Structure formats: C-alpha cells, structure tokens
mmCIF file of C-alpha atoms in Angstrom:
data_model
loop_
_atom_site.group_PDB
_atom_site.id
_atom_site.type_symbol
_atom_site.label_atom_id
_atom_site.label_comp_id
_atom_site.label_asym_id
_atom_site.label_seq_id
_atom_site.Cartn_x
_atom_site.Cartn_y
_atom_site.Cartn_z
ATOM 1 C CA MET A 1 7.348 -15.615 2.986
ATOM 2 C CA THR A 2 8.772 -12.460 4.552
ATOM 3 C CA SER A 3 9.506 -9.358 2.483
ATOM 4 C CA ARG A 4 12.972 -8.838 1.031
ATOM 5 C CA ILE A 5 12.786 -5.114 1.777
ATOM 6 C CA GLY A 6 10.675 -3.470 4.468
ATOM 7 C CA GLY A 7 9.192 -4.454 7.784
ATOM 8 C CA MET A 8 9.777 -3.918 11.470
ATOM 9 C CA PHE A 9 13.193 -3.704 13.057
ATOM 10 C CA CYS A 10 14.536 -6.392 15.344
ATOM 11 C CA MET A 11 15.945 -5.411 18.716
ATOM 12 C CA GLU A 12 19.103 -3.335 18.393
ATOM 13 C CA ARG A 13 22.111 -4.778 20.170
ATOM 14 C CA ILE A 14 23.833 -2.705 22.823
ATOM 15 C CA SER A 15 27.139 -1.428 21.465
ATOM 16 C CA LYS A 16 30.312 -0.832 23.457
ATOM 17 C CA GLY A 17 31.097 2.355 21.567
ATOM 18 C CA SER A 18 29.645 5.823 21.950
ATOM 19 C CA ASN A 19 28.196 8.501 19.705
ATOM 20 C CA THR A 20 27.840 12.257 19.622
ATOM 21 C CA PHE A 21 24.717 12.752 17.491
ATOM 22 C CA LEU A 22 22.956 14.654 20.293
ATOM 23 C CA GLU A 23 26.054 16.463 21.493
ATOM 24 C CA ASN A 24 25.810 20.267 21.711
ATOM 25 C CA LYS A 25 22.154 20.245 20.628
ATOM 26 C CA GLY A 26 20.931 21.926 23.806
ATOM 27 C CA ASP A 27 21.356 22.418 27.529
ATOM 28 C CA ASP A 28 19.042 19.568 28.532
ATOM 29 C CA VAL A 29 18.506 16.254 26.694
ATOM 30 C CA ARG A 30 15.889 13.793 27.923
ATOM 31 C CA PHE A 31 14.817 10.363 26.692
ATOM 32 C CA TYR A 32 11.117 9.506 26.583
ATOM 33 C CA MET A 33 8.989 6.459 25.844
ATOM 34 C CA SER A 34 7.987 7.718 22.392
ATOM 35 C CA GLY A 35 8.202 10.730 20.129
ATOM 36 C CA ARG A 36 4.735 11.944 21.045
ATOM 37 C CA CYS A 37 5.649 11.693 24.751
ATOM 38 C CA ALA A 38 8.730 13.827 24.059
ATOM 39 C CA LEU A 39 6.708 16.336 22.033
ATOM 40 C CA TYR A 40 4.028 16.521 24.699
ATOM 41 C CA ALA A 41 6.689 17.053 27.373
ATOM 42 C CA CYS A 42 8.117 20.013 25.452
ATOM 43 C CA LEU A 43 4.644 21.507 25.062
ATOM 44 C CA CYS A 44 3.971 21.064 28.780
ATOM 45 C CA GLU A 45 7.197 22.962 29.442
ATOM 46 C CA ILE A 46 6.267 25.709 26.958
ATOM 47 C CA ARG A 47 2.677 26.186 28.104
ATOM 48 C CA THR A 48 3.676 27.186 31.636
ATOM 49 C CA LEU A 49 4.458 30.666 30.270
ATOM 50 C CA ASP A 50 2.111 30.627 27.258
ATOM 51 C CA THR A 51 -1.179 32.483 27.630
ATOM 52 C CA LYS A 52 -2.229 32.259 23.950
ATOM 53 C CA LYS A 53 -1.756 28.529 23.256
ATOM 54 C CA ILE A 54 -2.117 28.827 19.472
ATOM 55 C CA ALA A 55 0.149 26.567 17.408
ATOM 56 C CA TYR A 56 1.034 27.083 13.727
ATOM 57 C CA VAL A 57 1.634 23.569 12.411
ATOM 58 C CA PRO A 58 2.058 21.806 9.041
ATOM 59 C CA ALA A 59 -1.028 20.532 7.233
ATOM 60 C CA TYR A 60 1.051 17.539 6.155
ATOM 61 C CA THR A 61 1.788 15.670 9.374
ATOM 62 C CA CYS A 62 0.774 12.726 11.539
ATOM 63 C CA GLU A 63 -2.386 12.884 13.611
ATOM 64 C CA THR A 64 -0.425 11.730 16.679
ATOM 65 C CA VAL A 65 1.759 14.839 16.423
ATOM 66 C CA LEU A 66 -1.336 17.017 16.382
ATOM 67 C CA ALA A 67 -2.788 15.021 19.281
ATOM 68 C CA SER A 68 0.170 16.070 21.429
ATOM 69 C CA TYR A 69 -0.628 19.736 20.787
ATOM 70 C CA GLU A 70 -4.307 19.223 21.513
ATOM 71 C CA LYS A 71 -3.631 17.322 24.727
ATOM 72 C CA ALA A 72 -1.382 20.171 25.869
ATOM 73 C CA GLY A 73 -4.297 22.579 25.359
ATOM 74 C CA TYR A 74 -3.280 24.180 22.060
ATOM 75 C CA SER A 75 -5.593 25.225 19.255
ATOM 76 C CA LEU A 76 -4.226 24.533 15.783
ATOM 77 C CA ARG A 77 -3.599 26.812 12.821
ATOM 78 C CA PHE A 78 -2.227 25.113 9.713
ATOM 79 C CA TYR A 79 0.185 26.031 6.943
ATOM 80 C CA ASP A 80 0.330 24.214 3.611
ATOM 81 C CA VAL A 81 3.333 22.127 2.497
ATOM 82 C CA ASP A 82 4.468 22.208 -1.131
ATOM 83 C CA GLU A 83 4.821 18.863 -2.873
ATOM 84 C CA TYR A 84 8.138 20.101 -4.301
ATOM 85 C CA LEU A 85 10.745 19.003 -1.743
ATOM 86 C CA LEU A 86 8.020 19.133 0.949
ATOM 87 C CA THR A 87 8.690 22.807 1.522
ATOM 88 C CA PRO A 88 6.618 24.597 4.203
ATOM 89 C CA LEU A 89 4.460 27.381 2.741
ATOM 90 C CA PHE A 90 4.419 29.815 5.633
ATOM 91 C CA LYS A 91 2.283 32.964 5.490
ATOM 92 C CA ASP A 92 3.388 36.014 7.431
ATOM 93 C CA THR A 93 -0.237 37.013 7.965
ATOM 94 C CA ASP A 94 -0.942 33.721 9.744
ATOM 95 C CA LEU A 95 1.576 34.470 12.490
ATOM 96 C CA GLN A 96 -0.671 36.985 14.223
ATOM 97 C CA GLY A 97 -1.614 35.581 17.619
ATOM 98 C CA VAL A 98 0.509 32.452 17.234
ATOM 99 C CA SER A 99 2.570 31.399 20.261
ATOM 100 C CA VAL A 100 4.220 28.186 18.967
ATOM 101 C CA LEU A 101 5.481 27.258 15.498
ATOM 102 C CA GLY A 102 5.729 23.531 14.765
ATOM 103 C CA LEU A 103 8.404 22.631 12.218
ATOM 104 C CA SER A 104 9.563 19.423 10.534
ATOM 105 C CA ALA A 105 12.378 18.461 8.154
ATOM 106 C CA TYR A 106 10.693 15.684 6.207
ATOM 107 C CA TYR A 107 12.384 12.313 5.645
ATOM 108 C CA GLY A 108 15.802 13.768 6.471
ATOM 109 C CA PHE A 109 15.648 16.706 4.026
ATOM 110 C CA SER A 110 15.369 20.340 5.140
ATOM 111 C CA SER A 111 13.817 22.895 2.793
ATOM 112 C CA TYR A 112 12.204 25.512 5.017
ATOM 113 C CA SER A 113 12.763 29.261 4.845
ATOM 114 C CA ARG A 114 14.795 30.521 7.770
ATOM 115 C CA SER A 115 13.705 34.130 7.255
ATOM 116 C CA ILE A 116 10.237 33.518 8.651
ATOM 117 C CA LEU A 117 11.753 31.557 11.529
ATOM 118 C CA GLN A 118 13.883 34.553 12.380
ATOM 119 C CA LYS A 119 10.727 36.670 12.242
ATOM 120 C CA CYS A 120 9.097 34.253 14.685
ATOM 121 C CA ARG A 121 12.004 34.785 17.044
ATOM 122 C CA GLN A 122 11.527 38.539 16.804
ATOM 123 C CA MET A 123 7.812 38.147 17.549
ATOM 124 C CA GLY A 124 8.450 35.986 20.607
ATOM 125 C CA ILE A 125 6.987 32.847 19.003
ATOM 126 C CA THR A 126 8.439 29.628 20.416
ATOM 127 C CA ILE A 127 9.776 27.276 17.730
ATOM 128 C CA LEU A 128 9.367 23.560 18.383
ATOM 129 C CA GLN A 129 10.999 21.325 15.778
ATOM 130 C CA ASP A 130 9.943 17.720 15.305
ATOM 131 C CA ILE A 131 13.243 15.948 14.572
ATOM 132 C CA THR A 132 11.732 12.490 14.034
ATOM 133 C CA HIS A 133 12.736 12.616 10.355
ATOM 134 C CA SER A 134 16.035 14.461 10.720
ATOM 135 C CA PRO A 135 18.012 13.444 13.841
ATOM 136 C CA PHE A 136 21.041 12.386 11.798
ATOM 137 C CA SER A 137 21.039 15.108 9.134
ATOM 138 C CA LEU A 138 23.691 17.787 9.522
ATOM 139 C CA ASP A 139 21.014 20.416 8.874
ATOM 140 C CA GLY A 140 18.333 18.491 10.744
ATOM 141 C CA TYR A 141 18.267 20.850 13.721
ATOM 142 C CA CYS A 142 16.952 24.335 12.989
ATOM 143 C CA PRO A 143 19.247 26.903 14.687
ATOM 144 C CA GLU A 144 16.258 29.127 15.471
ATOM 145 C CA ALA A 145 14.372 26.407 17.371
ATOM 146 C CA ASP A 146 13.824 26.613 21.119
ATOM 147 C CA PHE A 147 12.996 22.925 21.542
ATOM 148 C CA TYR A 148 13.611 19.715 19.610
ATOM 149 C CA ALA A 149 11.452 16.609 20.009
ATOM 150 C CA GLY A 150 11.115 13.390 18.087
ATOM 151 C CA SER A 151 11.474 9.630 17.890
ATOM 152 C CA ILE A 152 14.570 7.587 17.088
ATOM 153 C CA ARG A 153 12.370 4.483 17.104
ATOM 154 C CA LYS A 154 11.719 5.094 13.402
ATOM 155 C CA TRP A 155 15.431 4.517 12.723
ATOM 156 C CA MET A 156 16.302 1.332 14.635
ATOM 157 C CA GLY A 157 14.940 -1.425 16.846
ATOM 158 C CA ILE A 158 14.383 0.006 20.320
ATOM 159 C CA ALA A 159 11.424 -0.154 22.670
ATOM 160 C CA CYS A 160 11.616 3.549 23.527
ATOM 161 C CA GLY A 161 12.994 6.268 21.300
ATOM 162 C CA GLY A 162 11.601 9.624 22.342
ATOM 163 C CA VAL A 163 14.069 12.505 22.577
ATOM 164 C CA ALA A 164 13.298 15.970 23.968
ATOM 165 C CA ILE A 165 15.852 18.781 23.980
ATOM 166 C CA LYS A 166 15.609 22.208 25.569
ATOM 167 C CA ARG A 167 18.056 24.526 23.855
ATOM 168 C CA GLU A 168 18.547 26.908 26.780
ATOM 169 C CA GLY A 169 18.165 25.992 30.435
ATOM 170 C CA LYS A 170 16.869 22.852 32.093
ATOM 171 C CA PHE A 171 13.423 21.261 31.874
ATOM 172 C CA GLU A 172 11.362 22.061 34.943
ATOM 173 C CA ILE A 173 8.593 19.513 34.400
ATOM 174 C CA PRO A 174 8.966 16.022 35.919
ATOM 175 C CA ILE A 175 9.280 12.813 33.881
ATOM 176 C CA ASP A 176 6.571 10.174 34.367
ATOM 177 C CA PRO A 177 7.597 6.495 34.680
ATOM 178 C CA PRO A 178 7.323 4.400 31.495
ATOM 179 C CA ASP A 179 4.241 2.263 30.879
ATOM 180 C CA GLN A 180 5.369 -1.312 31.570
ATOM 181 C CA ASP A 181 2.599 -2.876 29.468
ATOM 182 C CA HIS A 182 3.666 -0.740 26.523
ATOM 183 C CA LEU A 183 7.310 -1.740 26.957
ATOM 184 C CA LYS A 184 6.373 -5.410 27.185
ATOM 185 C CA GLY A 185 4.440 -5.153 23.920
ATOM 186 C CA ARG A 186 7.283 -3.401 22.094
ATOM 187 C CA TYR A 187 9.843 -6.004 23.158
ATOM 188 C CA GLU A 188 7.457 -8.830 22.306
ATOM 189 C CA ALA A 189 6.795 -7.422 18.824
ATOM 190 C CA MET A 190 10.510 -7.152 18.056
ATOM 191 C CA ALA A 191 11.057 -10.716 19.290
ATOM 192 C CA PHE A 192 8.358 -11.990 16.918
ATOM 193 C CA ARG A 193 10.000 -10.051 14.084
ATOM 194 C CA ALA A 194 13.352 -11.690 14.817
ATOM 195 C CA LYS A 195 11.704 -15.113 14.785
ATOM 196 C CA ALA A 196 10.060 -14.332 11.432
ATOM 197 C CA LEU A 197 13.428 -13.530 9.885
ATOM 198 C CA LEU A 198 15.039 -16.604 11.431
ATOM 199 C CA THR A 199 12.347 -19.069 10.346
ATOM 200 C CA LYS A 200 11.145 -17.298 7.165
ATOM 201 C CA ASP A 201 7.645 -17.893 8.536
ATOM 202 C CA SER A 202 5.388 -14.905 7.891
ATOM 203 C CA CYS A 203 3.000 -15.915 10.677
ATOM 204 C CA TYR A 204 5.497 -14.457 13.144
ATOM 205 C CA ASP A 205 5.477 -11.199 11.203
ATOM 206 C CA GLN A 206 1.708 -11.180 11.553
ATOM 207 C CA LYS A 207 2.024 -11.701 15.308
ATOM 208 C CA ALA A 208 4.601 -8.911 15.476
ATOM 209 C CA TYR A 209 2.261 -6.462 13.755
ATOM 210 C CA GLU A 210 -0.709 -7.490 15.876
ATOM 211 C CA VAL A 211 1.219 -6.839 19.082
ATOM 212 C CA PHE A 212 2.749 -3.645 17.693
ATOM 213 C CA TRP A 213 -0.581 -2.131 16.705
ATOM 214 C CA LYS A 214 -2.233 -3.171 19.951
ATOM 215 C CA THR A 215 0.401 -1.285 21.934
ATOM 216 C CA GLU A 216 0.341 1.592 19.441
ATOM 217 C CA MET A 217 -3.401 2.127 19.785
ATOM 218 C CA GLN A 218 -3.136 1.922 23.574
ATOM 219 C CA LEU A 219 -0.385 4.544 23.501
ATOM 220 C CA ARG A 220 -2.576 6.893 21.478
ATOM 221 C CA GLN A 221 -5.047 6.858 24.345
ATOM 222 C CA SER A 222 -2.656 6.953 27.289
ATOM 223 C CA PHE A 223 0.480 8.871 26.267
ATOM 224 C CA ALA A 224 1.794 11.490 28.668
ATOM 225 C CA LYS A 225 5.320 12.477 29.725
ATOM 226 C CA GLN A 226 6.487 8.878 30.183
ATOM 227 C CA GLY A 227 10.244 8.462 30.185
ATOM 228 C CA SER A 228 12.406 5.825 28.521
ATOM 229 C CA ASP A 229 13.523 2.517 29.948
ATOM 230 C CA GLU A 230 17.226 2.080 30.742
ATOM 231 C CA ARG A 231 17.937 -0.390 27.953
ATOM 232 C CA SER A 232 16.668 1.947 25.226
ATOM 233 C CA ALA A 233 18.617 4.865 26.689
ATOM 234 C CA GLU A 234 21.780 2.766 26.743
ATOM 235 C CA ILE A 235 21.301 1.828 23.090
ATOM 236 C CA LEU A 236 20.799 5.464 22.109
ATOM 237 C CA ASN A 237 23.951 6.488 23.934
ATOM 238 C CA HIS A 238 26.170 3.827 22.377
ATOM 239 C CA PHE A 239 24.971 2.783 18.887
ATOM 240 C CA ASN A 240 27.099 3.509 15.804
ATOM 241 C CA ALA A 241 25.508 6.705 14.483
ATOM 242 C CA GLU A 242 28.220 7.346 11.885
ATOM 243 C CA GLY A 243 27.731 3.888 10.403
ATOM 244 C CA LEU A 244 23.968 4.376 10.253
ATOM 245 C CA VAL A 245 24.355 7.655 8.364
ATOM 246 C CA ALA A 246 26.928 6.287 5.912
ATOM 247 C CA ILE A 247 24.863 3.227 4.984
ATOM 248 C CA ARG A 248 21.593 5.122 4.590
ATOM 249 C CA ARG A 249 23.217 7.744 2.370
ATOM 250 C CA ARG A 250 24.871 5.059 0.249
ATOM 251 C CA ASN A 251 21.603 3.153 -0.058
ATOM 252 C CA TYR A 252 19.588 6.219 -1.026
ATOM 253 C CA GLN A 253 22.095 7.221 -3.691
ATOM 254 C CA THR A 254 22.134 3.659 -5.054
ATOM 255 C CA VAL A 255 18.361 3.780 -5.544
ATOM 256 C CA LEU A 256 18.625 7.172 -7.268
ATOM 257 C CA ASP A 257 21.373 5.894 -9.571
ATOM 258 C CA THR A 258 19.360 2.800 -10.517
ATOM 259 C CA LEU A 259 15.933 4.402 -10.834
ATOM 260 C CA LYS A 260 14.242 5.247 -14.123
ATOM 261 C CA GLU A 261 11.380 7.540 -13.207
ATOM 262 C CA SER A 262 7.829 7.264 -14.499
ATOM 263 C CA LYS A 263 4.366 8.527 -13.595
ATOM 264 C CA GLN A 264 4.228 5.686 -11.121
ATOM 265 C CA CYS A 265 7.481 6.610 -9.417
ATOM 266 C CA ARG A 266 8.876 10.142 -9.147
ATOM 267 C CA ALA A 267 11.393 10.732 -6.377
ATOM 268 C CA VAL A 268 10.240 13.338 -3.867
ATOM 269 C CA PHE A 269 13.883 14.214 -3.249
ATOM 270 C CA PRO A 270 15.762 13.592 -6.533
ATOM 271 C CA VAL A 271 19.084 14.879 -5.184
ATOM 272 C CA LEU A 272 20.861 13.698 -2.044
ATOM 273 C CA GLY A 273 22.495 16.779 -0.571
ATOM 274 C CA GLU A 274 25.632 16.494 1.509
ATOM 275 C CA ASN A 275 23.793 17.392 4.727
ATOM 276 C CA SER A 276 20.938 14.884 4.499
ATOM 277 C CA CYS A 277 20.550 11.477 6.119
ATOM 278 C CA PRO A 278 17.380 9.960 4.594
ATOM 279 C CA SER A 279 14.831 8.110 6.681
ATOM 280 C CA HIS A 280 13.158 6.501 3.623
ATOM 281 C CA PHE A 281 13.083 6.611 -0.152
ATOM 282 C CA CYS A 282 9.895 8.542 -0.890
ATOM 283 C CA PHE A 283 8.192 8.857 -4.252
ATOM 284 C CA TYR A 284 4.979 10.122 -5.807
ATOM 285 C CA SER A 285 2.793 7.660 -7.677
ATOM 286 C CA GLU A 286 -0.090 8.437 -10.023
ATOM 287 C CA ASP A 287 -1.880 5.250 -8.937
ATOM 288 C CA ARG A 288 -0.521 4.576 -5.475
ATOM 289 C CA GLU A 289 -2.560 1.500 -4.636
ATOM 290 C CA ARG A 290 -1.462 -0.241 -7.834
ATOM 291 C CA ALA A 291 2.166 0.690 -7.197
ATOM 292 C CA GLN A 292 2.020 -0.721 -3.674
ATOM 293 C CA ARG A 293 0.430 -3.958 -4.888
ATOM 294 C CA GLN A 294 3.142 -4.389 -7.504
ATOM 295 C CA LEU A 295 5.879 -3.735 -4.959
ATOM 296 C CA GLU A 296 4.340 -6.265 -2.577
ATOM 297 C CA GLU A 297 4.477 -8.867 -5.351
ATOM 298 C CA MET A 298 8.193 -8.067 -5.729
ATOM 299 C CA GLY A 299 8.809 -8.636 -2.012
ATOM 300 C CA ILE A 300 8.965 -4.938 -1.138
ATOM 301 C CA LYS A 301 6.861 -3.541 1.686
ATOM 302 C CA SER A 302 5.893 0.123 1.335
ATOM 303 C CA THR A 303 4.202 2.564 3.698
ATOM 304 C CA VAL A 304 2.067 5.680 3.339
ATOM 305 C CA TYR A 305 2.952 8.525 5.706
ATOM 306 C CA TRP A 306 0.343 9.588 6.608
ATOM 307 C CA PRO A 307 -3.417 9.174 6.405
ATOM 308 C CA LEU A 308 -5.272 12.474 6.488
ATOM 309 C CA PRO A 309 -5.441 13.591 10.140
ATOM 310 C CA PRO A 310 -8.973 14.202 11.447
ATOM 311 C CA GLN A 311 -7.834 17.565 12.839
ATOM 312 C CA LEU A 312 -7.446 18.972 9.294
ATOM 313 C CA LYS A 313 -10.932 20.208 8.391
ATOM 314 C CA ASN A 314 -10.956 22.790 5.561
ATOM 315 C CA LEU A 315 -9.090 20.599 3.090
ATOM 316 C CA GLU A 316 -9.534 22.907 0.102
ATOM 317 C CA ALA A 317 -7.257 25.446 1.801
ATOM 318 C CA PHE A 318 -4.293 23.047 1.578
ATOM 319 C CA PRO A 319 -4.135 21.733 -2.020
ATOM 320 C CA HIS A 320 -0.413 20.995 -1.944
ATOM 321 C CA SER A 321 -0.634 18.932 1.224
ATOM 322 C CA LEU A 322 -3.625 17.059 -0.176
ATOM 323 C CA TYR A 323 -1.570 16.082 -3.216
ATOM 324 C CA ILE A 324 1.108 14.690 -0.916
ATOM 325 C CA TYR A 325 -1.430 12.744 1.139
ATOM 326 C CA ASP A 326 -2.897 11.232 -2.037
ATOM 327 C CA HIS A 327 0.303 10.279 -3.869
ATOM 328 C CA ILE A 328 3.303 9.782 -1.584
ATOM 329 C CA VAL A 329 4.789 6.336 -0.878
ATOM 330 C CA SER A 330 7.773 5.455 1.328
ATOM 331 C CA VAL A 331 10.142 2.476 1.194
ATOM 332 C CA GLN A 332 12.825 1.605 3.728
ATOM 333 C CA ILE A 333 16.476 2.053 2.727
ATOM 334 C CA ASP A 334 18.000 1.648 6.165
ATOM 335 C CA GLN A 335 21.146 0.104 7.584
ATOM 336 C CA ARG A 336 19.814 -3.464 7.317
ATOM 337 C CA TYR A 337 20.248 -3.439 3.532
ATOM 338 C CA GLY A 338 23.196 -3.685 1.196
ATOM 339 C CA VAL A 339 23.962 -2.326 -2.266
ATOM 340 C CA THR A 340 22.458 -5.367 -4.019
ATOM 341 C CA ASP A 341 19.164 -4.867 -2.163
ATOM 342 C CA MET A 342 19.056 -1.214 -3.162
ATOM 343 C CA GLU A 343 19.851 -1.968 -6.801
ATOM 344 C CA TYR A 344 16.960 -4.423 -6.710
ATOM 345 C CA LEU A 345 14.738 -1.744 -5.178
ATOM 346 C CA GLY A 346 15.707 0.821 -7.816
ATOM 347 C CA LYS A 347 15.038 -1.626 -10.654
ATOM 348 C CA SER A 348 11.732 -2.676 -9.089
ATOM 349 C CA LEU A 349 10.588 0.933 -8.786
ATOM 350 C CA SER A 350 11.559 1.446 -12.429
ATOM 351 C CA GLN A 351 9.235 -1.407 -13.435
ATOM 352 C CA LEU A 352 6.088 0.057 -11.868
ATOM 353 C CA THR A 353 3.320 0.491 -14.423
#
C-alpha cells in the first residue's frame, strides 16, 4: 500500500492565474533545470570578478550544494549551525580572505544574525543565499544578499524548479539548454507516482523512485548551467502561491497543536512565526531509526536531510551540526494534505517510543 503521508509529488497542473512570489526580488530572474544548476550559474557569474574563490558555507547542508561551489572552483570554509532553531554560528575571525558567504534559511525559518551579513557587505564579500527552503517565507530573502538561488521542485510537482536571481543588474553568463534525458526521467517518475496513487499499488511508487534516483545520480555527474523547460516555467509563473502558503502554515500549526513532545520527537521549530512558510515538519529524535520505522508502520514516510557530506572533514570542529545530522527527521506537511491528515500526523508523532 502507498503511504498516507509522504512521497513524491505528482505533476502540477498549469493554472490560469498568476503569482507574485518572485516579484521585486531582483533585477534578473532566471529559471534553471534544478537548484544546483541555479546555484552553479550564480557562482559562475560571481567568479568572473573573484580572484580569491573562498566560500564560507554552513557545515549543515547538502553535498550537492557544496558540489556546486567546488565545480565553480571554490575552496570551502565551514561555519557551524546550532541545533537550536538551526541558527548559523558565524565567526568574525573566519571571514578573513573569504570572497563568498553561503547562507540558508532552513525549512522556511530564518534565524541568522544580520549584523555579520552587514559586515560582509562592508568587507566586499558576496552573499549568495540558498532559498530552496524559504522561497515562500516573508523573511526568506536576506536583504543583504547579492544573489538568490534554489529549487522550487522541493515544493511541488515540476520537472524543473531551479531559480536564480541577481539582485542588481543582469546576468552576463549564457544559459545552457536543458538535458532532455533528465527531463524525460522527471516526467516519467511523476507519472508513475500518479499511477501509484490512482491504483494504490506500491509497485508504481517503487518504479517512480527508481527512475527518480537514476536521473538524480546522473544529474550529480552532469549538472551545469542548464535552463528550465517551458512547461515548468509556465507552472512557476502561474501556480497559486498564496494557497500553497496558507495550507502549509495551517498544516504546520495543526501538527504543533496536536503534538505531545517526547525524547523521540522534539520540534526543531516549536513556534510558527508570522513570516514563515514551512517546507516540512522537522523534529529531533533520540533514536531516529526506530522513530522512522514506527512512522513507516503508521503509513508516514519520513526523510533525513541530509547525510553527512564528504566535503566536511574535521567533524569535531562542528559539534552542533553533527548533532543535527544524527538526530533530525523531516515529514511532509504540504498542500496535498488536509487538517485530518495533520491531526493524524501529530498524534502519530506523539506515540513514538
């Protein structure tokens, strides 16, 4: 049987409306094949005037994000991330020699210090914010940033979802054509997912994940500055962003209201601020593997973001990030689900032992 909560998105329908979620975010907005393509494109734009090529990036992040920096020729310097609200632990002394600061607002919640960002501006350090987790949060775009890059594919069913924004001026680098094999795989995976939901046959879910991961692993080897296909761009320009935000906020708050915390489930973000649009419901678990097994038995699929990236070597220097890597779990609370589903999720999380 298919899971009650969790799993891949089906293909998003093209809406007749319009949205403004990217309006006034910068002078130049481009759509790319994926978030890492968008991030890499921004770095290619930045490096044309960057002689240092040293990036100050979070120790808690995805290896594919770091791969974009490495492919663009940057060496990496890491800062720790506190497990409390996933707050970046910047060090002023680490800024010496840095040319790019990588920033993220995790899971839709922003908790970084703007004072050090203002210092970066004074020092001539370019700020590149990964907006993958925060494209719909009112405070999801750092005012001090020079570039925004991320993926909307984490939020809905689209084949391409990369977004790159240059705050001032136009991009000078060209856009590469999208990889047609990659697009074919993405559309095929979403079609299998739709068939799984229609037939309640989990074998189609298995096929969807096989195709998805095949294309994902190929992308990790071949990503560049590939642009989006027209269908994905049309979806991004016309989907109901306000509805997405309203439902996700309602769902997150419903889980919070229903949840009774324990050592097996402590909310990473126990308060939903008025500016946040959550990507997931994230919690810390003392025994994560057991918690995930129990959730699976309840029909709830959970995910761990992320495995330790191979680029992070001196692990003892980042104890807070290591705690996050070892204990965090994420569950989907997106626009596919109603209040009853979220009450079920909250009660299920409360039953973890």
